[in-house]
Amino acid sequence: MTFSDLSRNPRAVAEPAARLGRVRVTHRDAPDFYLTAADHEEERDRTLATASRPFLALIKRDPTARALVIAMPEVFPWVRHLSSDELRAFTLELVEALSDAAELDADVTTREVIAGWRSTARIKADHASYAEARKATSGDFGPVQVSA
């Protein structure tokens, strides 16, 4: 559906959203968004919470997260560039972030954890860049640009 459809005939857009659970609304001058039925979104929240809880329970029973660590290369092939300790740390951070997403609606943390560890794996995969990054530095490198 388009944003124009929504503004002209909201009922015609809301009906498929209620029937299907959600409808993507495209907007020419802004990012697309989803019109979602509340019960559908609540069910997705419950599903995410249910899916994250076994992983958290596994980590509580086994602080080394052995079973999860063994599975990580199938989910994230790039973890082969991480050390054992880094892989374990990534696994623990990811499970905690997924729990926060499920329990606190803090979705962005999961993406940040994955992006951060993927960047670590990327630099470690390029041995020359990794060696350069590990060299000691000194001096002032100027102002830091911060983007929001």
PDB file of C-alpha atoms in Angstrom:
ATOM      1  CA  MET A   1       0.000   0.000   0.000  1.00  0.00           C
ATOM      2  CA  THR A   2       1.089   3.565  -0.484  1.00  0.00           C
ATOM      3  CA  PHE A   3       0.952   6.423   1.960  1.00  0.00           C
ATOM      4  CA  SER A   4      -1.522   8.073  -0.418  1.00  0.00           C
ATOM      5  CA  ASP A   5      -3.769   5.002  -0.141  1.00  0.00           C
ATOM      6  CA  LEU A   6      -3.619   5.305   3.640  1.00  0.00           C
ATOM      7  CA  SER A   7      -4.480   9.000   3.641  1.00  0.00           C
ATOM      8  CA  ARG A   8      -7.269   8.644   1.061  1.00  0.00           C
ATOM      9  CA  ASN A   9      -8.886   5.463   2.348  1.00  0.00           C
ATOM     10  CA  PRO A  10      -7.564   4.349   5.734  1.00  0.00           C
ATOM     11  CA  ARG A  11     -10.193   1.628   6.087  1.00  0.00           C
ATOM     12  CA  ALA A  12      -9.036  -0.043   2.854  1.00  0.00           C
ATOM     13  CA  VAL A  13      -5.495  -0.156   4.245  1.00  0.00           C
ATOM     14  CA  ALA A  14      -6.461  -1.132   7.796  1.00  0.00           C
ATOM     15  CA  GLU A  15      -8.560  -4.112   6.655  1.00  0.00           C
ATOM     16  CA  PRO A  16      -5.653  -6.035   5.082  1.00  0.00           C
ATOM     17  CA  ALA A  17      -3.457  -5.093   8.053  1.00  0.00           C
ATOM     18  CA  ALA A  18      -6.001  -6.652  10.405  1.00  0.00           C
ATOM     19  CA  ARG A  19      -6.409  -9.723   8.172  1.00  0.00           C
ATOM     20  CA  LEU A  20      -2.706 -10.263   7.383  1.00  0.00           C
ATOM     21  CA  GLY A  21      -1.211  -8.918  10.595  1.00  0.00           C
ATOM     22  CA  ARG A  22       0.614  -6.063   8.945  1.00  0.00           C
ATOM     23  CA  VAL A  23       0.878  -4.086   5.727  1.00  0.00           C
ATOM     24  CA  ARG A  24       3.904  -2.250   4.375  1.00  0.00           C
ATOM     25  CA  VAL A  25       3.107   1.369   3.614  1.00  0.00           C
ATOM     26  CA  THR A  26       5.445   2.935   1.091  1.00  0.00           C
ATOM     27  CA  HIS A  27       6.140   6.628   1.159  1.00  0.00           C
ATOM     28  CA  ARG A  28       7.836   8.446  -1.692  1.00  0.00           C
ATOM     29  CA  ASP A  29       9.559  11.076   0.461  1.00  0.00           C
ATOM     30  CA  ALA A  30      10.206   9.097   3.659  1.00  0.00           C
ATOM     31  CA  PRO A  31      11.122   5.611   4.793  1.00  0.00           C
ATOM     32  CA  ASP A  32       8.462   2.912   4.433  1.00  0.00           C
ATOM     33  CA  PHE A  33       6.681   1.774   7.554  1.00  0.00           C
ATOM     34  CA  TYR A  34       4.378  -1.040   8.625  1.00  0.00           C
ATOM     35  CA  LEU A  35       0.802  -0.695   9.754  1.00  0.00           C
ATOM     36  CA  THR A  36       0.469  -3.529  12.217  1.00  0.00           C
ATOM     37  CA  ALA A  37      -2.476  -5.043  14.026  1.00  0.00           C
ATOM     38  CA  ALA A  38      -1.805  -4.734  17.760  1.00  0.00           C
ATOM     39  CA  ASP A  39      -2.610  -8.389  18.503  1.00  0.00           C
ATOM     40  CA  HIS A  40      -0.208  -9.490  15.762  1.00  0.00           C
ATOM     41  CA  GLU A  41       2.591  -7.332  17.181  1.00  0.00           C
ATOM     42  CA  GLU A  42       1.904  -8.558  20.719  1.00  0.00           C
ATOM     43  CA  GLU A  43       2.103 -12.154  19.498  1.00  0.00           C
ATOM     44  CA  ARG A  44       5.454 -11.402  17.794  1.00  0.00           C
ATOM     45  CA  ASP A  45       6.711  -9.944  21.090  1.00  0.00           C
ATOM     46  CA  ARG A  46       5.641 -13.080  22.979  1.00  0.00           C
ATOM     47  CA  THR A  47       7.287 -15.282  20.352  1.00  0.00           C
ATOM     48  CA  LEU A  48      10.570 -13.365  20.576  1.00  0.00           C
ATOM     49  CA  ALA A  49      10.506 -13.569  24.368  1.00  0.00           C
ATOM     50  CA  THR A  50       9.828 -17.304  24.215  1.00  0.00           C
ATOM     51  CA  ALA A  51      12.622 -17.833  21.677  1.00  0.00           C
ATOM     52  CA  SER A  52      15.189 -15.874  23.689  1.00  0.00           C
ATOM     53  CA  ARG A  53      14.524 -17.488  27.070  1.00  0.00           C
ATOM     54  CA  PRO A  54      15.974 -20.959  26.325  1.00  0.00           C
ATOM     55  CA  PHE A  55      19.255 -19.374  25.235  1.00  0.00           C
ATOM     56  CA  LEU A  56      19.438 -17.325  28.417  1.00  0.00           C
ATOM     57  CA  ALA A  57      18.647 -20.456  30.469  1.00  0.00           C
ATOM     58  CA  LEU A  58      21.401 -22.392  28.666  1.00  0.00           C
ATOM     59  CA  ILE A  59      23.939 -19.719  29.523  1.00  0.00           C
ATOM     60  CA  LYS A  60      22.848 -19.650  33.173  1.00  0.00           C
ATOM     61  CA  ARG A  61      23.356 -23.436  33.400  1.00  0.00           C
ATOM     62  CA  ASP A  62      26.639 -23.406  31.469  1.00  0.00           C
ATOM     63  CA  PRO A  63      28.605 -20.141  31.794  1.00  0.00           C
ATOM     64  CA  THR A  64      30.952 -21.260  28.984  1.00  0.00           C
ATOM     65  CA  ALA A  65      27.913 -21.388  26.656  1.00  0.00           C
ATOM     66  CA  ARG A  66      29.476 -24.440  25.005  1.00  0.00           C
ATOM     67  CA  ALA A  67      26.391 -25.580  23.058  1.00  0.00           C
ATOM     68  CA  LEU A  68      25.703 -22.087  21.738  1.00  0.00           C
ATOM     69  CA  VAL A  69      29.349 -21.390  20.923  1.00  0.00           C
ATOM     70  CA  ILE A  70      29.483 -24.620  18.878  1.00  0.00           C
ATOM     71  CA  ALA A  71      26.433 -23.496  16.859  1.00  0.00           C
ATOM     72  CA  MET A  72      27.593 -19.928  16.178  1.00  0.00           C
ATOM     73  CA  PRO A  73      29.683 -20.645  13.029  1.00  0.00           C
ATOM     74  CA  GLU A  74      26.579 -22.028  11.322  1.00  0.00           C
ATOM     75  CA  VAL A  75      24.662 -18.839  12.071  1.00  0.00           C
ATOM     76  CA  PHE A  76      27.533 -16.380  11.615  1.00  0.00           C
ATOM     77  CA  PRO A  77      30.251 -17.933   9.382  1.00  0.00           C
ATOM     78  CA  TRP A  78      32.566 -14.956   9.959  1.00  0.00           C
ATOM     79  CA  VAL A  79      33.108 -15.941  13.619  1.00  0.00           C
ATOM     80  CA  ARG A  80      35.901 -18.244  12.414  1.00  0.00           C
ATOM     81  CA  HIS A  81      38.125 -15.155  12.546  1.00  0.00           C
ATOM     82  CA  LEU A  82      37.463 -14.635  16.262  1.00  0.00           C
ATOM     83  CA  SER A  83      39.474 -16.241  19.038  1.00  0.00           C
ATOM     84  CA  SER A  84      37.748 -18.732  21.351  1.00  0.00           C
ATOM     85  CA  ASP A  85      37.415 -16.088  24.061  1.00  0.00           C
ATOM     86  CA  GLU A  86      36.037 -13.561  21.569  1.00  0.00           C
ATOM     87  CA  LEU A  87      33.531 -16.085  20.225  1.00  0.00           C
ATOM     88  CA  ARG A  88      32.350 -16.847  23.747  1.00  0.00           C
ATOM     89  CA  ALA A  89      32.076 -13.105  24.531  1.00  0.00           C
ATOM     90  CA  PHE A  90      30.119 -12.494  21.317  1.00  0.00           C
ATOM     91  CA  THR A  91      27.760 -15.358  22.112  1.00  0.00           C
ATOM     92  CA  LEU A  92      27.074 -14.064  25.618  1.00  0.00           C
ATOM     93  CA  GLU A  93      26.558 -10.477  24.425  1.00  0.00           C
ATOM     94  CA  LEU A  94      24.228 -11.628  21.664  1.00  0.00           C
ATOM     95  CA  VAL A  95      22.057 -13.698  23.995  1.00  0.00           C
ATOM     96  CA  GLU A  96      21.828 -10.795  26.427  1.00  0.00           C
ATOM     97  CA  ALA A  97      20.933  -8.402  23.588  1.00  0.00           C
ATOM     98  CA  LEU A  98      18.242 -10.789  22.312  1.00  0.00           C
ATOM     99  CA  SER A  99      16.841 -11.007  25.823  1.00  0.00           C
ATOM    100  CA  ASP A 100      16.775  -7.194  26.033  1.00  0.00           C
ATOM    101  CA  ALA A 101      15.027  -7.037  22.669  1.00  0.00           C
ATOM    102  CA  ALA A 102      12.406  -9.501  23.862  1.00  0.00           C
ATOM    103  CA  GLU A 103      11.890  -8.171  27.361  1.00  0.00           C
ATOM    104  CA  LEU A 104      12.597  -4.434  26.963  1.00  0.00           C
ATOM    105  CA  ASP A 105      11.853  -3.677  23.277  1.00  0.00           C
ATOM    106  CA  ALA A 106      15.533  -2.692  22.935  1.00  0.00           C
ATOM    107  CA  ASP A 107      15.956  -3.969  19.370  1.00  0.00           C
ATOM    108  CA  VAL A 108      18.892  -1.780  18.331  1.00  0.00           C
ATOM    109  CA  THR A 109      21.283  -3.432  20.789  1.00  0.00           C
ATOM    110  CA  THR A 110      21.175  -6.742  18.911  1.00  0.00           C
ATOM    111  CA  ARG A 111      22.184  -5.066  15.649  1.00  0.00           C
ATOM    112  CA  GLU A 112      24.963  -3.171  17.443  1.00  0.00           C
ATOM    113  CA  VAL A 113      26.374  -6.350  19.015  1.00  0.00           C
ATOM    114  CA  ILE A 114      26.392  -8.182  15.684  1.00  0.00           C
ATOM    115  CA  ALA A 115      27.840  -5.196  13.794  1.00  0.00           C
ATOM    116  CA  GLY A 116      30.590  -4.672  16.370  1.00  0.00           C
ATOM    117  CA  TRP A 117      31.734  -8.289  16.443  1.00  0.00           C
ATOM    118  CA  ARG A 118      31.422  -8.591  12.652  1.00  0.00           C
ATOM    119  CA  SER A 119      33.716  -5.570  12.332  1.00  0.00           C
ATOM    120  CA  THR A 120      36.184  -7.238  14.665  1.00  0.00           C
ATOM    121  CA  ALA A 121      36.106 -10.390  12.533  1.00  0.00           C
ATOM    122  CA  ARG A 122      36.492  -8.321   9.350  1.00  0.00           C
ATOM    123  CA  ILE A 123      39.660  -6.583  10.543  1.00  0.00           C
ATOM    124  CA  LYS A 124      41.100  -9.846  11.880  1.00  0.00           C
ATOM    125  CA  ALA A 125      40.406 -11.574   8.548  1.00  0.00           C
ATOM    126  CA  ASP A 126      42.759  -9.142   6.791  1.00  0.00           C
ATOM    127  CA  HIS A 127      46.087  -9.985   8.423  1.00  0.00           C
ATOM    128  CA  ALA A 128      47.881  -6.903   7.103  1.00  0.00           C
ATOM    129  CA  SER A 129      45.161  -4.530   8.326  1.00  0.00           C
ATOM    130  CA  TYR A 130      45.002  -6.337  11.651  1.00  0.00           C
ATOM    131  CA  ALA A 131      48.766  -6.054  12.142  1.00  0.00           C
ATOM    132  CA  GLU A 132      48.583  -2.347  11.280  1.00  0.00           C
ATOM    133  CA  ALA A 133      45.686  -1.798  13.683  1.00  0.00           C
ATOM    134  CA  ARG A 134      47.649  -3.399  16.514  1.00  0.00           C
ATOM    135  CA  LYS A 135      50.628  -1.073  16.153  1.00  0.00           C
ATOM    136  CA  ALA A 136      51.153   1.444  18.917  1.00  0.00           C
ATOM    137  CA  THR A 137      50.157   5.008  18.098  1.00  0.00           C
ATOM    138  CA  SER A 138      51.123   8.343  19.516  1.00  0.00           C
ATOM    139  CA  GLY A 139      50.174  11.931  19.011  1.00  0.00           C
ATOM    140  CA  ASP A 140      46.974  13.751  18.298  1.00  0.00           C
ATOM    141  CA  PHE A 141      44.946  12.559  15.334  1.00  0.00           C
ATOM    142  CA  GLY A 142      42.693  15.614  15.310  1.00  0.00           C
ATOM    143  CA  PRO A 143      39.017  16.047  16.111  1.00  0.00           C
ATOM    144  CA  VAL A 144      36.699  13.076  16.027  1.00  0.00           C
ATOM    145  CA  GLN A 145      33.674  13.260  13.768  1.00  0.00           C
ATOM    146  CA  VAL A 146      30.573  11.949  15.523  1.00  0.00           C
ATOM    147  CA  SER A 147      27.522  11.126  13.473  1.00  0.00           C
ATOM    148  CA  ALA A 148      24.090  10.605  14.947  1.00  0.00           C
TER     149      ALA A 148
END
